[in-house]
Every structure is written in structure tokens, then in C-alpha cells.
mmCIF file of C-alpha atoms in Angstrom:
data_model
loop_
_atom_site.group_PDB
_atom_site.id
_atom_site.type_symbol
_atom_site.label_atom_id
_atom_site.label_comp_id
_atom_site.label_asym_id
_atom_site.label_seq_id
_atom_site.Cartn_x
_atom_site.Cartn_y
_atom_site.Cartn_z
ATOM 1 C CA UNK A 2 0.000 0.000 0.000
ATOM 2 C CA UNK A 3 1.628 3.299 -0.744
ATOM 3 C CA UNK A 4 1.143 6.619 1.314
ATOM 4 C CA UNK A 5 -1.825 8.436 0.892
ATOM 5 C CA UNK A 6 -1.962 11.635 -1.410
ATOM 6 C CA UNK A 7 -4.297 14.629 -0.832
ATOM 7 C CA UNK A 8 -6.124 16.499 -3.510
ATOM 8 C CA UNK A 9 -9.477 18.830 -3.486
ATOM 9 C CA UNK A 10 -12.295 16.933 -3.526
ATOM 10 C CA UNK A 11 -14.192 16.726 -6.769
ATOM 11 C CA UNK A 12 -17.781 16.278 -7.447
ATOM 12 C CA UNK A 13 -16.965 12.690 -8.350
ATOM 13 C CA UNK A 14 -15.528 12.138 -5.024
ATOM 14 C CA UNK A 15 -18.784 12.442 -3.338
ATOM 15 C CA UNK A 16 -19.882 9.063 -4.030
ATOM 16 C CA UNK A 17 -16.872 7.715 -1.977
ATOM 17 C CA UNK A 18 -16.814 10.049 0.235
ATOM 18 C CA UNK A 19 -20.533 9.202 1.554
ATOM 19 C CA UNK A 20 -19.771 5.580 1.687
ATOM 20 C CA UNK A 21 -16.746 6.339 3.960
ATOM 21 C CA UNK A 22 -18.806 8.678 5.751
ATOM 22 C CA UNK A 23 -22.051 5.728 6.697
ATOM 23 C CA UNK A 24 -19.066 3.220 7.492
ATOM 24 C CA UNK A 25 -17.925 5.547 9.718
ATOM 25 C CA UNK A 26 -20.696 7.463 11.537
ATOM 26 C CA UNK A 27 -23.889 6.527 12.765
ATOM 27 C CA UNK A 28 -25.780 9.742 11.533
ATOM 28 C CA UNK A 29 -23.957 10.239 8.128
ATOM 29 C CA UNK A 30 -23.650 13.316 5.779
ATOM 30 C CA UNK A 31 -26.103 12.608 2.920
ATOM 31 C CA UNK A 32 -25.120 12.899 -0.852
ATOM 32 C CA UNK A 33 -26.660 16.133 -0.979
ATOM 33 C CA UNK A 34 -25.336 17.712 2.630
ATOM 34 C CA UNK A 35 -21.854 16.700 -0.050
ATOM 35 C CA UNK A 36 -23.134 18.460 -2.992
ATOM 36 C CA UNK A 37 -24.087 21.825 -0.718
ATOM 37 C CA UNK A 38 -21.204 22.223 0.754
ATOM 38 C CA UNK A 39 -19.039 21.948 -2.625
ATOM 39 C CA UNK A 40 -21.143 23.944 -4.243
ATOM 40 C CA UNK A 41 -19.282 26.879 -1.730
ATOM 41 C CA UNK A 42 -16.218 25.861 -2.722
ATOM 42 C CA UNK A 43 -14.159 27.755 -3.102
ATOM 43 C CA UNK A 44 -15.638 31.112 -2.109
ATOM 44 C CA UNK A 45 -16.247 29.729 1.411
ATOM 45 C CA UNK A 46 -15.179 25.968 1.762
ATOM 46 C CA UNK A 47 -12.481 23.889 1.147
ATOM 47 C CA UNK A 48 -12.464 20.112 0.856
ATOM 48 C CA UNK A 49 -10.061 17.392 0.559
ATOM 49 C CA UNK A 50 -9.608 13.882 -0.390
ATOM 50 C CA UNK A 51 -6.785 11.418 0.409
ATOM 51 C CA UNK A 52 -6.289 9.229 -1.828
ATOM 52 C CA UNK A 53 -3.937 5.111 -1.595
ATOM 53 C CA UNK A 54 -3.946 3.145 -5.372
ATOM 54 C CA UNK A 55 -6.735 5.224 -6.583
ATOM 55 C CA UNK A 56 -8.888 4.373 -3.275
ATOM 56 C CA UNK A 57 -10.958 7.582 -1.450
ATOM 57 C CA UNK A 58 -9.567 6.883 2.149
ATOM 58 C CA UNK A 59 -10.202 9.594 3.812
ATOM 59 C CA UNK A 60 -11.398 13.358 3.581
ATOM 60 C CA UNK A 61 -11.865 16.843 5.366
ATOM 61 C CA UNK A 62 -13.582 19.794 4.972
ATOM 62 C CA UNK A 63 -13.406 23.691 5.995
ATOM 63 C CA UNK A 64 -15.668 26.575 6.357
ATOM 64 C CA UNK A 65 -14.420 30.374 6.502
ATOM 65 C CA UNK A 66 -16.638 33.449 7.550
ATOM 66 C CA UNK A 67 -14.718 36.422 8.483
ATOM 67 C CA UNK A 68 -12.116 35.790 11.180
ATOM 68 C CA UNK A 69 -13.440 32.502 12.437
ATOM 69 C CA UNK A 70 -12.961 28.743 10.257
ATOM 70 C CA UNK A 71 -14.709 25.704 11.319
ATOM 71 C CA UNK A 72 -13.559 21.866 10.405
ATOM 72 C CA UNK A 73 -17.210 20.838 9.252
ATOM 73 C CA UNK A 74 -15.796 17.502 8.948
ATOM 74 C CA UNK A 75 -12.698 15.017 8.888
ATOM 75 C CA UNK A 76 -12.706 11.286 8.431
ATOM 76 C CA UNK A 77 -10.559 8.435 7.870
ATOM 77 C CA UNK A 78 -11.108 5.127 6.648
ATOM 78 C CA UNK A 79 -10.738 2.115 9.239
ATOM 79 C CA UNK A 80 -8.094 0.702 7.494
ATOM 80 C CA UNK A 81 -5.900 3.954 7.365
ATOM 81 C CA UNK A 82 -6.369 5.038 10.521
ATOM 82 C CA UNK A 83 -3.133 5.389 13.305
ATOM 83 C CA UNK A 84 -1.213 6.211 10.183
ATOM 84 C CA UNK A 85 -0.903 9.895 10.694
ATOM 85 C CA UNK A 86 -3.732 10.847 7.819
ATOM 86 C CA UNK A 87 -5.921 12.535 10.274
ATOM 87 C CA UNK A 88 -3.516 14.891 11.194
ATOM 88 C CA UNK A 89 -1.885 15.532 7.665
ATOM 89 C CA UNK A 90 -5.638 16.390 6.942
ATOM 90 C CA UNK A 91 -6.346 18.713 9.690
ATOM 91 C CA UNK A 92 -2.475 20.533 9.360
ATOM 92 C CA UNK A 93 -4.144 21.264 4.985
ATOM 93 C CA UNK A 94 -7.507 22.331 6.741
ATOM 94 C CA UNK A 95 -5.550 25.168 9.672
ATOM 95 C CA UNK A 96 -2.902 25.885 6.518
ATOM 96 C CA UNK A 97 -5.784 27.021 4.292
ATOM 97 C CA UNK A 98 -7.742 28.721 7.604
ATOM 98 C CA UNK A 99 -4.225 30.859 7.747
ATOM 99 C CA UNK A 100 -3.992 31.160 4.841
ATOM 100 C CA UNK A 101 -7.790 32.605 4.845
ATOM 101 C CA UNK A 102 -6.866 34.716 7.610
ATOM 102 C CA UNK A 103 -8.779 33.108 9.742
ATOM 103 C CA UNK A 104 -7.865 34.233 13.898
ATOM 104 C CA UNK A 105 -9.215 30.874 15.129
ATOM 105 C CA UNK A 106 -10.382 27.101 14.291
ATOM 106 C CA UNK A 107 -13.687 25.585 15.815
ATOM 107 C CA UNK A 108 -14.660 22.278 15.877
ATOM 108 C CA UNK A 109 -17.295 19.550 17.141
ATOM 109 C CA UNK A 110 -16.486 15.971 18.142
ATOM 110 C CA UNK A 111 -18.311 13.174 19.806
ATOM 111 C CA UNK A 112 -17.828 13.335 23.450
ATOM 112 C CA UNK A 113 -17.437 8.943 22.969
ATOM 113 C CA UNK A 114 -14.460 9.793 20.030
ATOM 114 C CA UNK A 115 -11.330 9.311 22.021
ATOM 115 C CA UNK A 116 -8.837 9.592 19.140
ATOM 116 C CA UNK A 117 -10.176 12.360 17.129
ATOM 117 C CA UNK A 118 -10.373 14.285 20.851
ATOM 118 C CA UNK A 119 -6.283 12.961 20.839
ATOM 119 C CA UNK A 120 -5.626 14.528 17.149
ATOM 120 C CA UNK A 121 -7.069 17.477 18.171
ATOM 121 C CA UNK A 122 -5.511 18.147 21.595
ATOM 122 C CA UNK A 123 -1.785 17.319 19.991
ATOM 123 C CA UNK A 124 -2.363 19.810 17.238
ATOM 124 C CA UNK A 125 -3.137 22.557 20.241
ATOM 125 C CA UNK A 126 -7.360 22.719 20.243
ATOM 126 C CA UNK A 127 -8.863 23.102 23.716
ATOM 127 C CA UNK A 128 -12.463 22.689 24.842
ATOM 128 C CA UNK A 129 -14.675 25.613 24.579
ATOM 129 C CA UNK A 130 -18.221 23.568 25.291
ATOM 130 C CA UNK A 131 -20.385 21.321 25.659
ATOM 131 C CA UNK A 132 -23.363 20.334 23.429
ATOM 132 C CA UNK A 133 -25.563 18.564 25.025
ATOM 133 C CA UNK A 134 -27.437 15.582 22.949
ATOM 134 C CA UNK A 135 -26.050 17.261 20.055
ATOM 135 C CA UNK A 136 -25.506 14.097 17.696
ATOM 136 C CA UNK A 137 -28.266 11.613 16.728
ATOM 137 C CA UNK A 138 -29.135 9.108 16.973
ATOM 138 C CA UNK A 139 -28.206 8.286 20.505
ATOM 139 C CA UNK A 140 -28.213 11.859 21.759
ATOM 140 C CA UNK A 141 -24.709 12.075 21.939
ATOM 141 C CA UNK A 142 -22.845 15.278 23.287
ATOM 142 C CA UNK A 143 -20.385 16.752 21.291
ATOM 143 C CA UNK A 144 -17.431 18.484 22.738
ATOM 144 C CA UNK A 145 -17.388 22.116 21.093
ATOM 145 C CA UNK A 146 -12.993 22.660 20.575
ATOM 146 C CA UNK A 147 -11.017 25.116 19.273
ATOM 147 C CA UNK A 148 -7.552 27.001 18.257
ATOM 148 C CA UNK A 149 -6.578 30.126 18.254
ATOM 149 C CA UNK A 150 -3.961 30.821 14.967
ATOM 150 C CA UNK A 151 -0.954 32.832 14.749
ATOM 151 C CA UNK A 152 0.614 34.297 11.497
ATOM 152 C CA UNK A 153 3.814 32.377 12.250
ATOM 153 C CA UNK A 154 2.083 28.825 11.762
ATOM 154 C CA UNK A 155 1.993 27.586 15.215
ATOM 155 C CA UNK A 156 -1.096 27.481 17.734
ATOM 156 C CA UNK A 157 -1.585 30.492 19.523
ATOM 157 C CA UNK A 158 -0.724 31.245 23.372
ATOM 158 C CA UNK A 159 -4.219 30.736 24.847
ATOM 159 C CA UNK A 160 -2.696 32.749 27.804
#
């Protein structure tokens, strides 16, 4: 298996992308959530694929509004996972929030998702909130995070 590359995501991605996305989750994106948030691309999103021997394995996704960018979503296949792909995904997502200008990086994550909470805490994010019952099914909380950016490329001194 060869590394992963990363690419924009296409519209003929999506197809991939939503079967990765209902392996994954239990309350997946649908085909059209996909199709609505390309169609913003790139005035106000940007989206990734990564890509092994031709095979969608992963993918991420940013939104940008003034000051403030928000991961709207990051997954990676099973079968790629503890490989370091979730975090060459996020470190595209926070390079194109810089280089956005975007002051600071929000997030939500299942309070029950360990390793994403992991990724996220190693590349500097810190909890903001709480949202109660905020995934379905199941009613799951999800943990509100975020980052604040400096110019230089690193996280920003929350003190």
C-alpha cells in the first residue's frame, strides 16, 4: 500500500466520500449535505480527499466566515487510521484557515471519540463547550474545541 496523497475533492468524489462517511458514523452526511457544501467551494469551503492506489480513504472539509474557520468535517477510513492521515488532513484544513486569515479554528467531536479528541488536543485545540445531545441518533454530546492561529504557523498562546 503506498502513502496516501491529498487532492481537493471533486464532485466525483462524493460518491466515496458518503460511503466512507455511513461506514464511519452513525448519523452520516447525505449525498446532498456533499453536494451543498461543494457547491461553496471555493468562495467559502475547502475540501479534501486522500487518496492510496486510486482508493478515497479519507477526507476533510473547511468553512471560513470572516475571522473565524470551522472543520465541518474530517474522516478516515478504518483501514488507514493510526497512520498519521488525520492529522496531515487537519495541518491542509488550519494551513488554508491561515492562509484565509482566519484568527481561530472551531470544531465539534463526539464526546465517545477518544482519538479524534487525541488529534485534536496534539495539534493545540482546547475545549470551549459542551453540546448537550447534540448528535443523533443516541443523543450524543459533542465536545465544542477550538484554536486560536498565529501568522507564524503555530497554535496560539491561549494565555
Amino acid at each position: 500500500m503506498s502513502d496516501p496523497t491529498l487532492r481537493p475533492m471533486h464532485w466525483w468524489d462524493v460518491e466515496a466520500a458518503h460511503a466512507l462517511e455511513s461506514d464511519l458514523f452513525p448519523d452520516p452526511w447525505s449525498v446532498e449535505t456533499f453536494w451543498s457544501e461543494l457547491a461553496h467551494v471555493p468562495e467559502s469551503r475547502h475540501y479534501l480527499v486522500a487518496e492510496t492506489d486510486g482508493t478515497l480513504v479519507g477526507y476533510a472539509g473547511l468553512a471560513v466566515a470572516g475571522g473565524t474557520a470551522d472543520v465541518q468535517t474530517l474522516a478516515v477510513s478504518a483501514a488507514a487510521q493510526g497512520r498519521g492521515l488525520g492529522r496531515a488532513l487537519l495541518d491542509a484544513l488550519l494551513a488554508e484557515a491561515r492562509r484565509r486569515d482566519a484568527n481561530e479554528v472551531l470544531l465539534d467531536v463526539r464526546a465517545e471519540n477518544t482519538a479524534a479528541q487525541a488529534l485534536y488536543a496534539r495539534a493545540g485545540f482546547e475545549r470551549i463547550a459542551i453540546r448537550r445531545g447534540y448528535y443523533r441518533p443516541g443523543n450524543t454530546d459533542a465536545l465544542v474545541l477550538r484554536l486560536h492561529l498565529r501568522r507564524d504557523g503555530a497554535a496560539a498562546d491561549p494565555n
